[in-house]
CSV table of C-alpha atoms in Angstrom, one decimal:
chain,number,residue,atom,x,y,z
A,140,MET,CA,-16.4,-7.6,-22.9
A,141,ALA,CA,-16.4,-4.2,-24.2
A,142,ALA,CA,-14.6,-1.3,-22.3
A,143,THR,CA,-15.3,2.4,-21.9
A,144,HIS,CA,-12.4,4.7,-22.4
A,145,ILE,CA,-12.4,7.8,-20.3
A,146,LEU,CA,-9.9,10.7,-20.9
A,147,THR,CA,-9.0,12.4,-17.7
A,148,SER,CA,-6.5,15.3,-17.5
A,149,ASP,CA,-4.8,17.8,-15.3
A,150,SER,CA,-2.3,20.5,-15.9
A,151,HIS,CA,0.5,18.1,-16.5
A,152,VAL,CA,-0.7,14.9,-17.9
A,153,LYS,CA,-3.6,13.2,-19.8
A,154,VAL,CA,-4.4,9.6,-19.1
A,155,ALA,CA,-6.7,7.3,-20.9
A,156,VAL,CA,-8.4,5.0,-18.5
A,157,THR,CA,-9.9,1.7,-19.7
A,158,VAL,CA,-12.9,0.9,-17.6
A,159,PRO,CA,-14.5,-2.5,-18.0
A,160,LYS,CA,-18.3,-2.6,-18.2
A,161,LEU,CA,-19.0,-4.7,-15.2
A,162,ALA,CA,-22.6,-3.5,-14.6
A,163,SER,CA,-24.2,-6.5,-16.1
A,164,LEU,CA,-22.4,-8.8,-13.6
A,165,LEU,CA,-23.1,-6.9,-10.5
A,166,PRO,CA,-26.5,-6.9,-8.7
A,167,GLN,CA,-28.2,-3.6,-8.1
A,168,GLY,CA,-26.6,-1.7,-5.2
A,169,ALA,CA,-23.5,-4.0,-5.1
A,170,PHE,CA,-20.8,-2.7,-2.7
A,171,ASP,CA,-17.2,-2.2,-3.8
A,172,THR,CA,-15.6,-2.6,-0.5
A,173,HIS,CA,-11.9,-1.9,-1.4
A,174,VAL,CA,-10.9,1.2,-3.4
A,175,HIS,CA,-8.1,3.8,-3.0
A,176,VAL,CA,-7.6,7.5,-3.9
A,177,PHE,CA,-4.2,8.8,-4.6
A,178,ASP,CA,-4.1,12.6,-4.9
A,179,PRO,CA,-1.0,14.5,-3.7
A,180,THR,CA,-2.8,17.8,-4.6
A,181,ILE,CA,-5.1,17.5,-1.6
A,182,GLY,CA,-2.8,15.8,0.8
A,183,PRO,CA,0.9,14.9,1.0
A,184,TYR,CA,2.4,11.4,0.9
A,185,ALA,CA,4.5,10.5,3.9
A,186,ASN,CA,8.2,11.0,3.7
A,187,ASN,CA,8.9,7.4,5.0
A,188,ARG,CA,6.4,5.7,2.6
A,189,ALA,CA,7.4,2.5,0.8
A,190,TYR,CA,6.4,3.8,-2.7
A,191,THR,CA,5.1,6.8,-4.7
A,192,PRO,CA,2.0,5.8,-6.7
A,193,GLU,CA,0.6,7.2,-9.9
A,194,ASP,CA,-2.2,9.6,-9.4
A,195,ALA,CA,-5.8,8.2,-9.0
A,196,PRO,CA,-7.9,11.2,-7.9
A,197,LEU,CA,-11.5,11.0,-6.8
A,198,ASP,CA,-13.1,11.9,-10.1
A,199,ARG,CA,-11.4,8.8,-11.7
A,200,LEU,CA,-12.7,6.6,-8.9
A,201,ILE,CA,-16.2,7.9,-9.4
A,202,ALA,CA,-16.0,7.3,-13.1
A,203,PHE,CA,-15.0,3.8,-12.5
A,204,ASN,CA,-17.6,3.3,-9.9
A,205,LYS,CA,-20.4,4.7,-12.1
A,206,SER,CA,-19.2,2.3,-14.9
A,207,ILE,CA,-19.9,-0.7,-12.8
A,208,SER,CA,-23.4,0.3,-11.5
A,209,GLN,CA,-26.4,-0.9,-13.5
A,210,HIS,CA,-27.8,2.5,-14.0
A,211,GLY,CA,-24.7,4.5,-14.2
A,212,SER,CA,-25.4,6.4,-11.0
A,213,GLY,CA,-22.7,4.7,-8.8
A,214,ASN,CA,-22.6,1.8,-6.2
A,215,PRO,CA,-21.7,2.1,-2.5
A,216,ILE,CA,-18.0,2.2,-2.0
A,217,VAL,CA,-15.5,1.7,0.9
A,218,LEU,CA,-12.5,4.0,0.6
A,219,VAL,CA,-9.4,2.4,2.2
A,220,GLN,CA,-6.5,4.5,3.4
A,221,PRO,CA,-3.4,3.4,1.3
A,222,SER,CA,0.0,3.1,2.8
A,223,PRO,CA,1.8,6.0,1.1
A,224,TYR,CA,-0.2,8.4,3.4
A,225,LYS,CA,0.6,6.5,6.6
A,226,SER,CA,-1.6,8.0,9.2
A,227,ASP,CA,-2.4,11.3,7.6
A,228,CYS,CA,-6.1,10.9,6.7
A,229,THR,CA,-6.4,14.2,5.0
A,230,VAL,CA,-7.2,12.8,1.6
A,231,LEU,CA,-9.5,10.0,2.9
A,232,LEU,CA,-11.6,12.4,4.9
A,233,LYS,CA,-11.7,15.1,2.2
A,234,CYS,CA,-13.0,12.5,-0.3
A,235,LEU,CA,-15.5,11.1,2.1
A,236,GLN,CA,-16.7,14.7,2.7
A,237,GLU,CA,-17.1,15.3,-1.0
A,238,LEU,CA,-18.8,11.9,-1.5
A,239,GLN,CA,-21.2,12.9,1.2
A,240,ASN,CA,-21.8,16.3,-0.4
A,241,GLN,CA,-22.6,14.4,-3.7
A,242,LYS,CA,-25.0,12.2,-1.6
A,243,ARG,CA,-23.1,9.1,-2.5
A,244,THR,CA,-23.0,6.1,-0.2
A,245,ALA,CA,-19.4,5.8,0.9
A,246,PHE,CA,-17.6,4.4,4.0
A,247,GLY,CA,-13.9,4.6,5.0
A,248,ILE,CA,-11.2,2.6,6.6
A,249,ALA,CA,-8.6,4.9,8.2
A,250,VAL,CA,-5.0,4.5,9.4
A,251,VAL,CA,-4.3,6.4,12.6
A,252,ASP,CA,-1.6,6.7,15.2
A,253,LEU,CA,-3.1,4.7,18.0
A,254,GLN,CA,-1.1,6.5,20.7
A,255,THR,CA,-2.0,10.1,19.8
A,256,VAL,CA,-5.3,10.1,18.0
A,257,LYS,CA,-8.1,11.6,20.2
A,258,ASP,CA,-11.5,10.2,20.6
A,259,THR,CA,-13.0,13.4,19.2
A,260,GLU,CA,-11.1,12.9,16.0
A,261,LEU,CA,-12.4,9.2,15.8
A,262,GLY,CA,-15.8,10.7,16.4
A,263,ARG,CA,-15.4,13.2,13.5
A,264,MET,CA,-14.2,10.3,11.3
A,265,HIS,CA,-17.3,8.2,12.2
A,266,GLU,CA,-19.5,11.2,11.1
A,267,LEU,CA,-17.8,11.1,7.7
A,268,GLY,CA,-18.4,7.4,7.3
A,269,VAL,CA,-15.2,5.8,8.6
A,270,ARG,CA,-15.9,2.4,10.1
A,271,GLY,CA,-12.6,1.0,10.9
A,272,ILE,CA,-8.8,1.2,11.3
A,273,ARG,CA,-6.4,-0.5,8.9
A,274,LEU,CA,-3.3,-2.3,10.0
A,275,ASN,CA,-1.1,-3.1,6.9
A,276,PHE,CA,1.8,-5.4,7.4
A,277,GLN,CA,2.3,-6.2,3.8
A,278,ALA,CA,2.9,-2.9,2.0
A,279,ASP,CA,6.7,-2.7,2.4
A,280,GLY,CA,7.6,-6.4,1.7
A,281,LYS,CA,9.2,-6.8,5.1
A,282,GLU,CA,8.8,-9.6,7.6
A,283,VAL,CA,5.9,-9.4,9.9
A,284,ASP,CA,6.6,-8.4,13.6
A,285,LEU,CA,4.2,-10.8,15.2
A,286,VAL,CA,4.5,-9.4,18.7
A,287,GLY,CA,4.1,-5.9,17.4
A,288,LEU,CA,1.1,-7.0,15.3
A,289,MET,CA,-0.8,-8.5,18.2
A,290,THR,CA,0.0,-5.5,20.4
A,291,SER,CA,-1.3,-3.2,17.5
A,292,ILE,CA,-4.5,-5.3,17.2
A,293,ARG,CA,-5.3,-5.2,20.9
A,294,THR,CA,-4.6,-1.5,21.1
A,295,ALA,CA,-6.7,-0.7,18.1
A,296,ALA,CA,-9.5,-2.8,19.5
A,297,ALA,CA,-9.4,-0.9,22.7
A,298,ARG,CA,-9.4,2.5,21.0
A,299,ILE,CA,-12.4,1.7,18.8
A,300,ALA,CA,-14.6,-0.6,20.8
A,301,HIS,CA,-16.9,2.3,21.8
A,302,LEU,CA,-17.6,3.3,18.2
A,303,PRO,CA,-20.6,1.6,16.6
A,304,GLY,CA,-19.9,-0.6,13.6
A,305,TRP,CA,-16.2,-0.1,13.7
A,306,MET,CA,-13.7,-2.9,12.8
A,307,ILE,CA,-10.0,-3.6,12.3
A,308,GLN,CA,-8.9,-4.2,8.7
A,309,LEU,CA,-5.8,-6.4,8.6
A,310,PHE,CA,-3.5,-7.1,5.6
A,311,VAL,CA,-1.1,-10.0,6.6
A,312,PRO,CA,0.4,-13.1,5.2
A,313,GLY,CA,-2.0,-16.1,5.5
A,314,PHE,CA,0.1,-18.1,8.0
A,315,VAL,CA,-0.4,-15.3,10.6
A,316,TRP,CA,-4.0,-16.4,11.3
A,317,ASP,CA,-2.8,-19.5,13.1
A,318,ILE,CA,-0.6,-17.4,15.4
A,319,ILE,CA,-3.1,-14.6,16.1
A,320,PHE,CA,-6.2,-17.0,16.4
A,321,ASP,CA,-6.7,-16.7,20.1
A,322,CYS,CA,-6.0,-12.9,20.0
A,323,VAL,CA,-8.7,-12.4,17.3
A,324,ARG,CA,-11.2,-14.8,18.9
A,325,THR,CA,-11.2,-12.6,22.1
A,326,LEU,CA,-11.4,-9.2,20.6
A,327,PRO,CA,-14.4,-6.9,21.2
A,328,VAL,CA,-14.5,-5.9,17.5
A,329,PRO,CA,-14.4,-7.9,14.3
A,330,ILE,CA,-11.5,-8.1,11.9
A,331,ILE,CA,-11.7,-7.6,8.1
A,332,ALA,CA,-9.2,-9.8,6.4
A,333,ASP,CA,-7.7,-8.2,3.3
A,334,HIS,CA,-7.3,-9.9,-0.1
A,335,LEU,CA,-8.4,-13.5,0.7
A,336,GLY,CA,-6.9,-13.2,4.0
A,337,GLY,CA,-3.4,-13.3,2.6
A,338,MET,CA,-3.9,-16.8,1.3
A,339,ARG,CA,-2.1,-17.9,-1.9
A,340,GLY,CA,-3.0,-19.8,-5.0
A,341,ALA,CA,-0.9,-22.8,-6.1
A,342,SER,CA,1.3,-20.7,-8.3
A,343,LYS,CA,2.6,-18.8,-5.2
A,344,LEU,CA,3.1,-21.8,-3.0
A,345,GLY,CA,5.9,-24.3,-2.8
A,346,PRO,CA,5.7,-27.4,-4.9
A,347,ASP,CA,4.4,-29.6,-2.0
A,348,MET,CA,1.9,-27.2,-0.7
A,349,ALA,CA,0.7,-26.3,-4.3
A,350,LEU,CA,-0.7,-29.8,-4.7
A,351,ASN,CA,-3.3,-29.1,-2.0
A,352,PRO,CA,-3.6,-25.2,-1.4
A,353,LEU,CA,-6.4,-25.8,1.0
A,354,GLN,CA,-3.9,-27.2,3.5
A,355,GLN,CA,-1.8,-24.0,3.6
A,356,PRO,CA,-1.0,-22.6,7.0
A,357,GLY,CA,-3.7,-20.2,8.4
A,358,LEU,CA,-6.5,-21.1,6.1
A,359,ASP,CA,-8.4,-23.3,8.6
A,360,SER,CA,-7.9,-20.7,11.4
A,361,LEU,CA,-9.2,-18.0,9.0
A,362,ILE,CA,-12.3,-20.0,8.2
A,363,ARG,CA,-13.0,-20.9,11.8
A,364,LEU,CA,-12.8,-17.3,12.9
A,365,ALA,CA,-15.1,-16.3,10.1
A,366,GLN,CA,-17.6,-19.0,11.2
A,367,MET,CA,-17.4,-17.4,14.7
A,368,SER,CA,-18.3,-14.0,13.1
A,369,LYS,CA,-14.9,-12.7,14.3
A,370,VAL,CA,-13.5,-12.1,10.8
A,371,ILE,CA,-14.9,-10.8,7.6
A,372,ILE,CA,-13.0,-12.0,4.4
A,373,LYS,CA,-12.5,-9.8,1.4
A,374,ILE,CA,-12.7,-11.6,-1.9
A,375,SER,CA,-10.3,-9.1,-3.6
A,376,GLY,CA,-6.9,-8.7,-4.9
A,377,LEU,CA,-6.8,-12.3,-6.6
A,378,TYR,CA,-3.7,-11.0,-8.6
A,379,ARG,CA,-2.0,-10.6,-5.2
A,380,ALA,CA,-2.5,-14.2,-4.5
A,381,SER,CA,-1.5,-15.7,-7.8
A,382,ASP,CA,1.0,-15.6,-10.6
A,383,SER,CA,-1.3,-17.3,-13.1
A,384,THR,CA,-2.1,-14.4,-15.2
A,385,ASP,CA,-2.7,-16.4,-18.4
A,386,THR,CA,-5.6,-18.3,-16.7
A,387,CYS,CA,-7.1,-15.2,-14.8
A,388,TYR,CA,-5.7,-16.4,-11.6
A,389,HIS,CA,-7.6,-19.7,-11.8
A,390,ASP,CA,-5.5,-21.2,-9.0
A,391,THR,CA,-7.3,-19.1,-6.5
A,392,ARG,CA,-10.6,-20.8,-7.3
A,393,PRO,CA,-10.2,-23.5,-4.5
A,394,LEU,CA,-9.7,-20.6,-2.0
A,395,VAL,CA,-12.6,-18.5,-3.3
A,396,GLU,CA,-14.9,-21.6,-3.3
A,397,ALA,CA,-13.9,-22.7,0.2
A,398,LEU,CA,-14.2,-19.3,1.8
A,399,SER,CA,-17.6,-18.6,0.2
A,400,ARG,CA,-18.8,-22.0,1.0
A,401,GLU,CA,-17.6,-22.3,4.6
A,402,ALA,CA,-18.4,-18.6,5.6
A,403,PRO,CA,-21.0,-17.3,3.1
A,404,ASP,CA,-22.3,-14.7,5.6
A,405,GLN,CA,-18.8,-13.3,6.2
A,406,CYS,CA,-17.5,-12.7,2.7
A,407,ILE,CA,-17.5,-9.4,0.8
A,408,TRP,CA,-16.1,-8.2,-2.6
A,409,GLY,CA,-13.7,-5.4,-3.4
A,410,SER,CA,-12.2,-4.4,-6.8
A,411,ASP,CA,-9.0,-3.1,-5.2
A,412,TRP,CA,-9.1,-0.2,-7.7
A,413,PRO,CA,-6.7,1.3,-9.0
A,414,HIS,CA,-4.6,-1.9,-8.5
A,415,THR,CA,-1.3,-1.0,-6.8
A,416,GLY,CA,1.9,-3.1,-7.0
A,417,GLU,CA,3.5,-5.6,-4.7
A,418,GLY,CA,5.2,-4.9,-1.5
A,419,LYS,CA,8.0,-7.3,-2.1
A,420,ASP,CA,9.0,-5.3,-5.2
A,421,ARG,CA,9.4,-2.1,-3.3
A,422,VAL,CA,12.4,-2.9,-1.1
A,423,ASN,CA,14.9,-0.1,-1.7
A,424,GLY,CA,12.6,1.5,-4.2
A,425,VAL,CA,13.1,5.1,-5.5
A,426,LEU,CA,10.5,7.5,-4.2
A,427,SER,CA,11.0,10.0,-6.9
A,428,VAL,CA,9.7,7.5,-9.5
A,429,LYS,CA,6.0,7.0,-9.6
A,430,GLU,CA,5.1,3.3,-9.4
A,431,PRO,CA,2.6,2.4,-12.2
A,432,PHE,CA,-0.6,0.7,-11.4
A,433,ARG,CA,-1.2,-2.9,-12.7
A,434,SER,CA,-3.2,-3.5,-15.9
A,435,ILE,CA,-6.0,-5.6,-14.5
A,436,ASP,CA,-9.1,-7.0,-16.4
A,437,ASP,CA,-11.7,-6.4,-13.7
A,438,SER,CA,-14.5,-7.9,-15.9
A,439,ALA,CA,-12.7,-11.3,-16.3
A,440,ILE,CA,-11.9,-11.5,-12.6
A,441,LEU,CA,-15.5,-10.8,-11.6
A,442,GLU,CA,-16.8,-13.3,-14.1
A,443,LYS,CA,-14.6,-15.9,-12.6
A,444,VAL,CA,-15.6,-15.1,-9.0
A,445,LYS,CA,-19.3,-15.3,-10.1
A,446,GLU,CA,-18.7,-18.6,-11.7
A,447,TRP,CA,-17.0,-20.0,-8.7
A,448,VAL,CA,-19.4,-18.8,-6.0
A,449,GLY,CA,-22.5,-19.4,-8.2
A,450,ASP,CA,-25.1,-17.0,-9.4
A,451,GLY,CA,-27.4,-17.4,-6.5
A,452,ASP,CA,-27.8,-16.7,-2.7
A,453,VAL,CA,-24.1,-16.7,-2.0
A,454,TRP,CA,-23.4,-14.2,-4.8
A,455,GLN,CA,-26.1,-11.8,-3.6
A,456,LYS,CA,-24.7,-12.1,0.0
A,457,LEU,CA,-21.2,-11.3,-1.3
A,458,MET,CA,-22.1,-8.3,-3.3
A,459,THR,CA,-25.1,-6.7,-1.4
A,460,GLY,CA,-26.4,-8.5,1.6
A,461,ASN,CA,-23.2,-8.9,3.7
A,462,PRO,CA,-21.6,-5.5,3.0
A,463,SER,CA,-24.9,-3.6,3.6
A,464,ARG,CA,-25.2,-5.4,7.0
A,465,ILE,CA,-21.6,-4.8,7.9
A,466,PHE,CA,-21.2,-1.1,6.7
A,467,GLN,CA,-23.9,1.1,8.3
């Protein structure tokens, strides 16, 4: 599939960005529910971050977004606060304000200090389009503190329950869903499960589990929670779930098929632009060196997802119906 080459520049660097032409694959008004902006010129990275990313400013995101819309005007997006900013949402909020000024449909998922953030601050975020809080337990490659995770989930739910349409976005390893099942089932707000809910394709499973990836820990719990309308699952980041780059992550097919078949009303799609690296590779990383983004063929991935879920009602739900209902 052909690609568009966009030259972006600032005072220090010129970057050629290859943008796949996905517009013919996506329905009119399709939501991209997982994108990031990295721009240290409008907001500083946290000193205790796990990595320093390359720059991916708002103008590059808008260029990518326009390229995947049928008429080049842009599709609705959900800006997700990335981990290098920790709980400083300056960049997220400035970008949402600018997108609002441009009359673009955009929502946000923030990261906040649950102990110190004020309800008035959350209210202001809501006005700018924020519809949830992200808890990321995968960015630094460390083991998950399960007790701390459940405490954070309950605290977050209590803080946002009064805000209409707000959710908790959770990035955790797949097995965690078995452990937090009862916690999530009783929450007053829904959970968004990032990147296939942390499930893995056969190439990232042990030899025994690889024979039947649908038996991996956590998957049944994730599907049951989705069927209860307690969890929304992002079909995104397939390259995070698979090492099968030569087959366009084909080993994630059973997962995508199962999730979209068993919970068709609870699945949404996200490009995960601009495609950051892996948490496990960042342990003891050097913050003075910018981590490059991955080179990802968005067109090929989207073609596979469309093939796996089918070009019908489920595809329309995944791209437009579900996200337009969830993000309001």
